[in-house]
Amino acid sequence: MSQKIRLFTAVLFLLLFLAACIGEKGAAPTAVPTPIANKELSTISLPTAEASSPTAEGGSSGSEDRSQMPEGELLPTNSPTPITDNRLPLTAPYPNLSRAPLTDAERLTAVQLETNYPPDRDDVALFVAYKGATPPSDDDTPLAEVLPVGTRQIITVNNTDTNVNTTAEFILQHVSDHAYFWFDATPGLDEPSRRDLQEMGDGFDEIYERSRLYFGEEASPGVDGDPRIHIVNASPLNLCDIGPTELDFCYLAGYFSSHDLIPQSVDPTSNAREMFVMNGRGFGYPGYLDTLAHEFRHMIEANYDSNDWDWEVEGSAMLAEELVGYPGDGIYRANLFLQNPDQQLNRWTDGNTIPYYGQGYLLNRYIFNRLGGELYRAFATYPGPAFTALDDLAQQYDLDFAGGLELWLDWLVALAIHNRPDAAEKYALADGVHTVRPDALPTSETTVYQYAADYYTIPAGQKSALTFTGSNHVPLLPVLPTSGGHMWLANRANYSAARLTRAFDLTAVTQVTLTYDLYHDIEVGYDFAYVSLSTDGGQTWQPLAGAQMQGEAVDHDPSESALTDRFYTGTSDGWVQEAIDLSPYAGQEILLRFEYVTDPILTFGGLALDNIAIAEIGYVDDAESDMGWTAEGFIRATGYVPQTWHLIFITFDAAGPVVTPIAIREDNTAVIIPPNSTQDSILIVAATAPMTLLPAHYQLAVGSER
């Protein structure tokens, strides 16, 4: 069993890319780096790789090219029976630029999505429930002695190109104050020199001490009872789908996987230790320590909050590189993001993630600047989503912002004006960070992603007012409920386990069938949805299999991470109808459960259900009422939710930028009056709606002259 080796990935870039964008290492732990353009290749990369296009970071908790990951392909269900009538936009009740008033049900759906966060994923509980594992006792953690150099152990690593796990023998070559350094006995690695072992060991020990000051502490002594971290330097042959002559074409730098924190008594495939897997070809090179700083931040975060949003998880890890004195290429990535800031904050792509790392880094750097080191540590150790943490910190410490949303809006402004010497201090970012380049006003209806922004230039001397019209609605998914106005929907969150559970009495029937309509858009091979039942009151769960489920093909779950043999993963490409024979359980009282389990990074649209029925006992649930279900992270959702808009006008006078929020009417319209100014102004259009991955539609119209 393996978590995806992508969650917290820090990429080994190709040489040309590295030469162009990696910043100089800073000695001071809080220094903000300035990128250096023509750094010598030998100081930043492997010695013989050829130059090519940049790769993107991936994620289990590591560094790699996610754009090449097999999980990026969405697998269809097996011979699906689609329900096509309810796919958008065929029967959409609202146009893209909806002017219809909101319903109470739509408002309630939005509130529930904001407040009903799915439970954290509990790996031990899942293995007990689905695999029959025995829960570990307090006595299961060994009291470890320091391992001697020369120790040999079998360790499992993941091939991040194929998502297949491999076991290999590793030799312990060095022991520092806080780490063990293991090296793969598989061909593909040079023998590390004593000098490199000492320098990398000392470097990590420094990273260890500084990181704990800024971000908190990892679980220690941890699952193996040993306070030292295991740094596992693997051969590229075990990490990437390459041959012996292609060793320098494995672009993974390293990863951290929370799966290795599970005791082996629960899951024998776990390495059962606090560890990172590193590409051993990078050992001794400067980027190696950057990656260790990045991955150690992930390990620390796993001790406090395993299911925060991607931007916080990866952005804070990039900030960690900088704060502990080993800055990588955060500034470069930030500037890539600034070329196109219309990029959804709370959902990453499965392709080129470099700008997303830049976005996450920039927002974490901004939060650090606004909070300061002490309160940023409180933010980093908060056991909940990032915006919730900011809400609570703002109230607890009476800060100069109301909460996460307001701070995010301030950050949007900072992206436009932070480098102006006359800008307010609260808009400061970092040296070397560019500003956004506003576009000309659109001439027709356009879109902006959720938790993203469009920037427009209002030319100096413009005398015509602008009329803004924003859609009142946005769909939650590309499909609508198949009947009625509601569907059961699993809320979207990393490292979570949303559950929908109900008791059924089958004692009066001999033949029984469960049917339901299903839509799923799930990260293939990493996230899974299960249907199961329990006959012992929920102590253990028996997996159920349906014709629309995946699991028969190896590429549905190449790392064997799923908890059952059959499951839902990939995309159903619309609604499908499922039928599962429950006759083997006739004559019994059962608990039925739908469960959607995600890994530590990257979520897609998720799982929706409608028309859940067991006809033989007269049960039909079209999701128009709770119907006896216990919902944890599931809600009864309408097909649309309210679209919220934010307009910010930035004008410039002799004293500097003047930032003015524009009042928006209840019907999502507003009038913007340009100033009588000799300088251009900037209009920011931002949108927010819970969970949805679909963009918001709006229009800006130029009116008559004043």
XYZ file of C-alpha atoms in Angstrom:
706
model
C 0.000 0.000 0.000
C 1.335 3.411 -0.849
C 0.255 7.006 -0.681
C 0.876 8.917 -3.864
C 4.442 9.966 -4.167
C 3.387 13.351 -5.372
C 1.795 15.086 -2.455
C 4.620 17.215 -1.306
C 6.995 17.017 -4.229
C 9.967 19.266 -4.869
C 11.088 18.867 -8.465
C 14.565 18.163 -9.722
C 14.496 20.548 -12.639
C 16.190 20.020 -15.933
C 19.483 21.839 -16.206
C 18.491 24.727 -18.415
C 15.499 25.496 -16.215
C 17.563 25.322 -13.061
C 20.234 27.599 -14.462
C 17.630 30.204 -15.204
C 15.614 30.219 -12.016
C 17.210 28.829 -8.864
C 18.023 31.488 -6.264
C 21.263 31.833 -4.323
C 21.339 30.165 -0.916
C 20.912 32.613 1.937
C 22.754 32.352 5.220
C 20.143 34.130 7.307
C 17.087 31.984 7.991
C 14.611 34.772 7.271
C 16.259 36.310 4.229
C 14.148 36.766 1.114
C 16.188 35.596 -1.894
C 16.735 37.491 -5.093
C 16.930 35.168 -8.118
C 20.300 34.914 -9.847
C 20.015 34.439 -13.558
C 23.140 32.619 -14.731
C 24.084 30.282 -11.936
C 26.699 27.671 -12.793
C 25.086 24.394 -13.781
C 27.445 22.363 -11.619
C 26.245 24.073 -8.457
C 22.572 23.406 -8.913
C 21.965 20.206 -10.796
C 23.113 16.761 -11.615
C 26.325 16.576 -13.607
C 25.321 15.099 -16.952
C 21.613 15.662 -17.647
C 20.775 17.514 -20.838
C 18.750 20.686 -20.888
C 15.049 20.475 -21.622
C 11.731 22.002 -20.674
C 10.971 22.549 -17.003
C 9.055 19.906 -15.133
C 6.411 20.442 -12.508
C 6.252 19.346 -8.931
C 4.064 16.482 -7.987
C 2.913 15.160 -4.752
C 2.787 12.465 -2.162
C 4.941 14.631 -0.265
C 7.726 14.998 -2.637
C 9.241 16.636 -5.643
C 8.697 15.461 -9.167
C 7.176 16.082 -12.583
C 3.447 15.792 -12.040
C 2.668 16.539 -15.644
C 3.939 13.072 -16.536
C 2.170 11.234 -13.731
C -0.136 8.390 -14.763
C -2.815 9.560 -12.356
C -3.474 12.514 -14.625
C -5.506 10.329 -16.991
C -9.121 9.997 -15.934
C -10.366 6.459 -16.396
C -13.981 5.937 -17.413
C -16.136 3.450 -15.603
C -16.606 -0.023 -17.044
C -19.327 0.067 -19.711
C -21.249 2.867 -18.003
C -24.957 3.375 -18.379
C -25.011 7.181 -18.493
C -27.942 9.350 -17.558
C -27.352 12.114 -20.077
C -30.410 14.302 -19.466
C -28.877 16.006 -16.458
C -25.465 16.994 -17.768
C -24.799 20.675 -18.059
C -25.534 22.711 -20.073
C -28.228 20.633 -21.834
C -30.961 21.215 -19.268
C -29.328 23.900 -17.135
C -32.063 25.930 -15.421
C -29.855 29.020 -15.331
C -27.785 30.617 -18.096
C -24.086 31.166 -17.493
C -24.741 34.785 -16.563
C -27.638 33.956 -14.274
C -29.896 36.816 -13.216
C -32.359 34.603 -11.346
C -32.762 35.182 -7.611
C -31.192 32.728 -5.203
C -33.318 30.113 -3.482
C -33.156 29.339 0.221
C -31.991 25.813 -0.631
C -29.072 27.163 -2.657
C -28.071 29.479 0.164
C -28.237 26.598 2.656
C -26.081 24.417 0.405
C -23.369 27.076 0.371
C -23.436 27.400 4.158
C -23.208 23.636 4.619
C -20.301 23.353 2.202
C -18.436 26.043 4.134
C -19.091 24.481 7.541
C -19.409 20.711 7.011
C -15.745 19.879 6.420
C -15.120 16.140 5.947
C -13.485 14.197 8.774
C -9.738 13.749 8.623
C -8.650 10.476 7.122
C -7.692 8.011 9.880
C -5.508 5.361 8.265
C -5.479 3.078 11.284
C -9.277 3.161 11.564
C -9.631 2.486 7.829
C -7.312 -0.523 7.982
C -9.151 -1.862 11.014
C -12.526 -1.428 9.298
C -11.662 -2.702 5.816
C -8.662 -4.969 6.354
C -9.429 -6.403 9.773
C -6.184 -5.026 11.196
C -5.601 -4.929 14.933
C -5.361 -1.414 16.368
C -1.888 -0.701 17.734
C -1.434 -0.436 21.471
C 0.838 1.951 23.325
C 3.262 -0.929 23.760
C 3.653 -1.387 19.981
C 6.097 1.510 19.603
C 9.609 0.123 20.054
C 12.238 1.840 22.140
C 14.875 2.285 19.467
C 18.622 2.310 19.876
C 20.858 4.221 17.486
C 21.406 2.112 14.384
C 25.062 1.502 13.504
C 26.560 2.534 10.174
C 26.556 -0.473 7.860
C 23.076 -1.653 8.854
C 21.138 -3.126 5.915
C 17.349 -2.975 5.663
C 14.646 -3.591 3.062
C 12.705 -0.391 2.344
C 9.773 0.218 -0.013
C 9.860 3.154 -2.443
C 7.473 4.290 -5.143
C 8.152 4.621 -8.863
C 6.518 7.984 -9.437
C 6.168 7.482 -13.188
C 4.208 4.240 -12.873
C 2.874 4.597 -9.300
C 4.187 1.095 -8.569
C 5.929 0.254 -5.306
C 9.336 -1.432 -5.235
C 11.333 -2.926 -2.376
C 15.114 -2.683 -2.325
C 17.982 -3.167 0.080
C 19.409 0.011 1.603
C 22.656 0.490 3.508
C 23.040 2.976 6.361
C 26.044 5.148 5.459
C 25.849 8.052 7.931
C 24.216 9.027 11.225
C 23.868 12.724 12.097
C 22.358 14.305 15.195
C 18.865 14.166 13.706
C 18.957 11.801 10.735
C 19.955 8.465 9.262
C 21.248 8.516 5.673
C 20.393 5.323 3.781
C 21.646 4.479 0.272
C 20.135 2.138 -2.265
C 22.148 -0.991 -3.044
C 20.482 -1.045 -6.473
C 22.816 0.133 -9.279
C 22.508 3.780 -10.221
C 24.158 5.644 -7.337
C 27.755 6.682 -6.798
C 29.389 5.888 -3.478
C 28.906 8.997 -1.295
C 32.094 10.664 -0.118
C 32.772 11.201 3.563
C 32.826 14.927 2.945
C 29.397 14.911 1.305
C 27.982 12.706 4.047
C 29.215 15.109 6.697
C 28.067 18.236 4.842
C 24.610 16.886 4.047
C 24.246 15.569 7.586
C 25.244 18.901 9.099
C 23.007 20.723 6.628
C 19.961 18.681 7.549
C 20.641 19.069 11.264
C 20.592 22.845 10.740
C 17.364 22.596 8.730
C 15.859 20.455 11.480
C 16.515 22.983 14.238
C 15.391 26.025 12.250
C 12.258 24.391 10.846
C 10.989 23.490 14.291
C 11.276 27.143 15.335
C 9.085 28.324 12.454
C 6.633 25.474 11.909
C 6.403 23.279 15.002
C 7.621 19.743 15.528
C 7.285 16.420 13.791
C 5.927 13.424 15.700
C 8.904 12.366 17.781
C 10.102 9.785 18.646
C 7.417 8.718 16.209
C 6.083 5.440 14.943
C 9.438 3.636 15.165
C 10.389 4.987 18.581
C 13.481 6.643 17.107
C 13.815 10.452 17.199
C 16.004 10.468 14.075
C 14.534 11.026 10.619
C 15.304 8.397 7.973
C 16.576 9.942 4.725
C 16.327 7.204 2.114
C 18.464 7.877 -0.970
C 17.026 5.718 -3.729
C 18.335 4.818 -7.154
C 16.593 6.558 -10.066
C 15.933 3.070 -11.417
C 13.535 2.535 -8.523
C 11.967 6.010 -8.617
C 11.309 6.588 -12.323
C 10.440 4.605 -15.416
C 13.918 4.797 -16.961
C 16.705 2.473 -18.011
C 20.314 2.170 -16.804
C 21.537 4.672 -19.411
C 18.932 7.302 -18.410
C 19.835 7.853 -14.761
C 19.913 11.634 -15.085
C 16.433 11.723 -16.599
C 14.568 10.921 -13.401
C 13.225 14.338 -12.425
C 11.979 13.470 -8.971
C 13.910 15.229 -6.221
C 12.237 13.602 -3.247
C 9.011 12.925 -1.415
C 7.438 12.400 1.985
C 4.585 9.904 2.320
C 2.333 9.831 5.358
C 1.668 6.172 4.597
C 5.039 5.422 6.187
C 3.692 6.725 9.508
C 1.332 3.738 9.811
C 2.590 0.983 12.165
C 3.500 -2.251 10.398
C 1.209 -4.104 12.792
C -1.628 -2.288 11.009
C -0.224 -2.265 7.463
C 2.745 -4.542 6.742
C 3.567 -2.565 3.571
C 4.344 0.604 5.544
C 7.986 1.467 6.173
C 6.840 2.447 9.690
C 9.251 5.312 10.246
C 9.455 9.079 9.817
C 11.265 9.237 6.488
C 11.815 10.973 3.177
C 12.691 9.264 -0.073
C 15.281 11.229 -2.043
C 16.702 10.815 -5.527
C 20.192 9.665 -4.540
C 21.667 11.125 -7.735
C 21.221 14.571 -6.190
C 23.109 13.759 -3.000
C 25.834 16.311 -2.323
C 24.402 18.956 -4.647
C 22.913 22.216 -3.278
C 19.368 21.456 -4.380
C 19.408 18.384 -2.173
C 19.157 20.473 0.990
C 16.413 22.648 -0.551
C 14.367 19.503 -1.010
C 15.030 18.269 2.522
C 13.807 21.603 3.895
C 10.682 21.317 1.737
C 9.914 17.741 2.747
C 10.616 18.255 6.431
C 7.963 20.983 6.454
C 5.514 18.393 5.113
C 6.471 15.937 7.817
C 5.906 18.565 10.496
C 2.552 19.565 9.021
C 1.404 15.934 9.090
C 1.692 16.121 12.875
C -0.825 18.983 13.069
C -3.038 19.148 9.998
C -2.935 16.537 7.250
C -5.773 17.845 5.098
C -5.183 21.519 4.429
C -5.541 22.981 0.962
C -2.844 22.430 -1.647
C -1.778 26.096 -1.706
C -1.065 26.068 2.018
C 0.628 22.654 2.042
C 3.005 23.273 -0.836
C 3.311 27.030 -0.446
C 4.381 26.773 3.183
C 6.916 24.105 2.203
C 8.420 26.475 -0.355
C 8.454 29.214 2.263
C 10.245 26.793 4.588
C 13.124 26.473 2.119
C 13.539 30.224 2.279
C 13.134 30.694 6.024
C 15.672 28.043 6.999
C 18.304 29.420 4.634
C 18.032 27.132 1.589
C 15.767 29.046 -0.801
C 14.955 27.347 -4.050
C 13.031 28.885 -6.914
C 9.982 30.290 -5.140
C 10.445 33.754 -6.661
C 10.664 32.314 -10.158
C 7.516 30.289 -9.673
C 5.737 33.267 -8.145
C 6.504 35.327 -11.235
C 5.159 32.569 -13.474
C 1.910 32.690 -11.516
C 1.753 36.473 -11.840
C 1.712 36.134 -15.615
C -1.793 34.648 -15.264
C -3.326 35.252 -11.829
C -6.690 33.829 -12.910
C -5.784 30.523 -11.258
C -8.033 28.846 -8.702
C -6.392 28.958 -5.293
C -8.138 25.987 -3.707
C -7.766 23.507 -6.544
C -4.537 22.598 -8.294
C -4.217 21.259 -11.785
C -2.944 17.788 -12.555
C -0.624 19.169 -15.222
C 1.969 21.925 -14.970
C 1.889 22.851 -11.283
C 4.859 25.247 -11.243
C 2.649 28.399 -11.204
C 0.525 26.835 -8.458
C 3.582 26.427 -6.276
C 4.342 30.064 -7.010
C 0.835 31.100 -5.997
C 1.043 29.100 -2.766
C 4.480 30.464 -1.960
C 3.365 34.066 -2.549
C 0.311 33.768 -0.318
C 2.264 32.046 2.464
C 4.994 34.688 2.222
C 2.308 37.370 2.474
C 0.695 35.686 5.482
C 4.123 35.438 7.127
C 4.726 39.138 6.497
C 1.351 40.122 7.966
C 1.454 37.806 10.985
C 5.135 37.773 11.857
C 7.088 34.681 12.828
C 5.350 33.886 16.122
C 1.795 34.067 14.801
C 2.772 32.340 11.563
C 3.861 29.400 13.716
C 0.396 29.437 15.301
C -1.069 29.472 11.780
C 1.186 26.601 10.668
C 0.273 24.420 13.656
C -3.476 25.121 13.537
C -5.445 21.849 13.169
C -7.796 23.036 10.460
C -8.094 24.727 7.051
C -5.931 27.777 6.439
C -8.717 30.365 6.132
C -10.339 29.038 9.310
C -6.992 29.386 11.062
C -6.743 32.996 9.909
C -10.318 33.688 11.030
C -9.575 32.405 14.522
C -6.183 34.105 14.813
C -7.620 37.441 13.679
C -10.278 37.265 16.377
C -8.021 35.897 19.111
C -5.274 38.484 18.623
C -7.406 41.399 17.391
C -5.428 41.632 14.162
C -5.821 44.314 11.505
C -7.906 42.058 9.258
C -11.177 40.249 9.910
C -10.161 36.806 8.700
C -8.865 34.667 5.878
C -11.061 36.103 3.137
C -10.131 39.698 3.924
C -6.445 38.835 4.061
C -6.727 37.081 0.690
C -8.352 40.195 -0.806
C -5.518 42.322 0.590
C -3.094 39.889 -1.056
C -4.833 40.369 -4.401
C -4.187 44.083 -4.053
C -0.574 43.444 -3.065
C -0.036 41.503 -6.285
C -0.740 44.719 -8.196
C 1.062 47.382 -6.136
C 3.528 45.791 -3.693
C 6.628 47.092 -5.491
C 5.537 50.740 -5.368
C 7.511 52.693 -2.743
C 4.371 54.639 -1.819
C 2.235 51.530 -1.187
C 1.126 50.822 2.383
C 3.376 48.486 4.343
C 0.673 45.839 4.603
C 0.989 45.235 0.849
C 4.694 44.303 1.010
C 5.751 40.980 -0.512
C 9.349 40.096 -1.379
C 12.202 41.484 -3.428
C 12.292 40.081 -6.936
C 8.548 39.438 -7.119
C 6.895 41.079 -10.118
C 3.411 42.584 -10.191
C 0.460 41.499 -12.287
C -0.049 43.123 -15.666
C -3.653 44.302 -15.916
C -5.530 43.581 -19.122
C -7.651 45.906 -21.216
C -11.337 45.862 -20.340
C -13.215 42.903 -21.847
C -15.658 43.598 -24.649
C -17.976 40.662 -23.946
C -19.002 38.239 -21.220
C -15.994 36.565 -19.628
C -15.055 34.323 -16.701
C -12.815 34.170 -13.668
C -12.006 31.089 -11.604
C -13.118 30.723 -8.008
C -10.694 32.197 -5.479
C -8.897 33.918 -8.336
C -8.919 37.380 -9.869
C -8.886 39.294 -13.125
C -7.072 42.647 -13.273
C -8.061 45.451 -15.650
C -6.597 48.836 -16.528
C -8.983 51.792 -16.455
C -7.274 54.345 -18.704
C -6.549 57.800 -17.331
C -9.160 60.297 -18.372
C -11.911 57.748 -18.993
C -15.206 59.539 -18.513
C -17.613 56.637 -18.879
C -18.859 54.643 -15.913
C -18.512 50.873 -15.873
C -21.411 48.568 -15.104
C -20.548 45.214 -13.587
C -22.948 42.290 -13.886
C -21.984 39.049 -12.190
C -23.790 35.744 -12.329
C -25.908 34.957 -9.293
C -25.246 31.231 -9.596
C -22.487 28.753 -10.361
C -22.899 24.981 -10.807
C -21.249 22.746 -8.233
C -20.542 20.027 -10.803
C -20.933 19.538 -14.560
C -24.106 17.557 -13.717
C -27.365 18.377 -11.950
C -29.364 16.148 -9.579
C -31.030 13.369 -11.557
C -34.355 13.931 -9.829
C -35.713 16.700 -7.670
C -33.533 19.588 -6.584
C -30.894 17.846 -4.458
C -28.192 15.198 -4.588
C -25.906 13.756 -1.938
C -22.474 15.318 -2.415
C -19.174 14.568 -0.691
C -17.461 17.821 0.236
C -14.036 18.288 -1.323
C -10.963 18.110 0.950
C -7.470 16.629 1.015
C -6.667 13.624 3.209
C -10.266 13.164 4.232
C -12.847 10.418 4.567
C -16.388 11.633 3.871
C -18.996 9.077 4.947
C -22.714 8.556 4.351
C -24.106 5.792 6.582
C -27.566 4.354 7.278
C -29.100 1.326 8.984
C -31.388 -0.974 6.980
C -33.520 -3.871 8.152
C -33.374 -6.708 5.625
C -34.847 -9.348 7.932
C -38.135 -9.597 6.001
C -36.677 -10.178 2.520
C -34.763 -12.946 0.769
C -33.765 -11.137 -2.417
C -32.589 -7.551 -2.248
C -30.843 -5.089 -4.586
C -29.282 -1.708 -3.872
C -29.568 0.806 -6.720
C -28.400 4.394 -7.038
C -27.350 7.048 -9.506
C -23.681 7.965 -9.311
C -21.386 10.691 -10.577
C -17.688 10.635 -9.788
C -14.677 12.680 -10.796
C -11.881 11.264 -8.627
C -8.107 11.399 -8.905
C -7.402 8.062 -10.499
C -5.172 5.677 -8.563
C -4.847 7.976 -5.533
C -8.361 8.807 -4.325
C -11.116 6.205 -4.075
C -14.804 5.859 -3.234
C -16.132 2.690 -1.634
C -19.502 1.098 -0.985
C -19.585 -1.259 1.973
C -21.826 -2.718 4.631
C -21.464 -3.886 8.190
C -23.328 -6.642 10.002
C -21.619 -6.058 13.359
C -22.711 -2.525 14.109
C -19.858 -0.846 12.269
C -16.908 -2.699 13.779
C -15.886 -4.116 10.400
C -17.024 -3.371 6.867
C -17.529 -5.728 3.933
C -16.799 -4.188 0.519
C -19.474 -4.341 -2.143
C -18.865 -4.590 -5.886
C -20.862 -3.021 -8.698
C -20.620 -3.199 -12.465
C -19.665 0.469 -12.746
C -16.740 0.160 -10.334
C -13.069 0.130 -11.176
C -10.431 -2.258 -9.870
C -10.216 -4.904 -12.571
C -7.372 -3.166 -14.444
C -3.919 -2.703 -12.933
C -3.770 0.967 -13.907
C -6.818 1.707 -11.769
C -4.643 1.205 -8.667
C -1.030 0.468 -9.656
C 0.373 1.072 -6.161
C -2.331 -1.099 -4.549
C -3.385 1.804 -2.359
C -7.114 1.080 -2.419
C -8.650 -0.498 0.655
C -10.833 -2.874 -1.368
C -10.590 -4.761 -4.646
C -13.430 -2.791 -6.272
C -13.944 0.946 -5.961
C -14.695 4.123 -7.867
C -11.813 6.183 -9.231
C -11.340 8.331 -12.332
C -14.370 9.894 -14.005
C -17.782 8.446 -14.772
C -18.278 10.992 -17.580
C -21.736 11.940 -16.345
C -24.289 10.151 -14.188
C -24.334 6.357 -14.279
C -26.754 3.861 -12.746
C -25.420 1.234 -10.367
C -27.046 -1.933 -9.029
C -25.529 -4.149 -6.310
C -26.980 -7.464 -5.163
C -27.415 -7.485 -1.381
C -29.124 -10.896 -1.301
C -26.207 -12.529 0.597
C -27.136 -10.206 3.482
C -30.898 -10.762 3.327
C -32.416 -11.677 6.665
C -30.036 -9.391 8.579
C -29.865 -5.862 9.898
C -27.052 -3.957 8.208
C -25.311 -0.620 8.066
C -24.740 0.640 4.519
C -21.953 3.125 3.844
C -20.694 5.238 0.969
C -17.190 6.531 1.685
C -14.946 8.873 -0.296
C -11.284 8.730 0.781
C -8.715 11.203 -0.543
C -4.945 11.373 -0.277
C -2.902 14.394 0.854
C -3.090 16.546 -2.273
C -5.198 17.274 -5.367
C -8.937 16.709 -5.361
C -11.263 16.688 -8.345
C -15.044 17.122 -8.433
C -15.592 14.192 -6.104
C -18.606 11.948 -5.558
C -22.340 12.592 -5.942
C -25.266 10.225 -5.365
C -28.976 10.383 -6.103
C -32.004 8.073 -6.045
C -30.559 5.598 -3.545
C -33.087 2.772 -3.358
C -33.732 -0.706 -1.986
C -37.008 -1.496 -3.717
C -37.704 -4.745 -1.861
C -38.153 -2.890 1.440
C -39.834 0.134 -0.129
C -36.932 2.511 0.443
C -36.281 5.325 -2.047
C -34.160 8.398 -1.305
C -34.047 11.161 -3.899
C -31.980 13.345 -1.520
C -34.855 15.738 -0.906
C -34.685 14.950 2.828
C -32.177 13.278 5.145
C -34.053 9.940 5.055
C -32.217 8.540 8.059
C -28.640 8.958 6.841
C -25.749 9.946 9.083
C -23.740 12.348 6.945
C -20.095 13.121 7.765
C -18.679 15.378 5.085
C -21.666 14.646 2.815
C -24.429 17.196 2.341
C -27.695 17.316 0.457
C -26.676 19.772 -2.221
C -28.496 21.738 -4.860
C -26.998 21.731 -8.330
C -26.077 25.413 -8.039
C -24.709 27.582 -5.251
C -24.615 31.363 -4.858
C -21.781 33.113 -6.652
C -20.054 35.733 -4.515
C -18.183 38.641 -6.089
C -15.510 41.058 -4.899
C -14.638 44.293 -6.726
C -11.636 46.380 -5.714
C -10.740 49.686 -7.324
C -7.150 50.964 -7.057
C -6.618 54.606 -7.913
C -3.482 56.686 -7.567
C -2.995 60.187 -6.209
C -0.052 62.212 -4.965
C 0.079 60.221 -1.714
C 0.116 56.833 -3.433
C -2.362 54.023 -4.162
C -5.902 54.363 -2.834
C -7.664 51.009 -2.408
C -11.472 51.110 -2.463
C -13.811 48.100 -2.244
C -16.742 48.600 -4.621
C -20.199 48.031 -3.166
C -22.051 45.260 -4.989
C -25.841 45.147 -5.016
C -27.785 42.083 -3.925
C -28.326 41.153 -7.576
C -24.542 41.142 -8.155
C -24.412 44.370 -10.116
C -22.335 47.452 -9.461
C -21.391 50.761 -11.042
C -17.748 51.854 -11.062
C -17.105 55.567 -11.524
C -13.574 56.235 -12.834
C -11.770 59.122 -11.118
C -10.702 62.333 -12.765
C -7.056 61.348 -12.792
C -4.012 61.621 -14.968
C -2.969 58.094 -13.971
C -4.422 54.763 -14.992
C -6.492 52.930 -12.382
C -6.779 49.197 -11.719
C -9.984 47.201 -11.286
C -9.807 43.777 -9.627
C -12.656 41.318 -10.218
C -12.565 38.290 -7.893
C -15.000 35.431 -7.325
C -15.560 32.991 -4.472
C -17.914 30.036 -4.168
C -17.503 26.881 -2.073
C -16.196 23.589 -3.487
C -16.967 24.120 -7.164
C -14.235 23.897 -9.785
C -16.288 25.744 -12.396
C -15.581 29.395 -13.268
C -17.754 32.419 -12.565
C -19.299 34.398 -15.433
C -19.527 38.182 -15.515
C -19.722 41.188 -17.808
C -18.235 44.683 -17.701
C -20.025 47.255 -19.842
C -18.862 50.781 -20.568
C -21.707 53.250 -20.137
C -22.293 56.729 -21.404
C -20.031 59.623 -20.506
C -20.667 61.411 -17.256
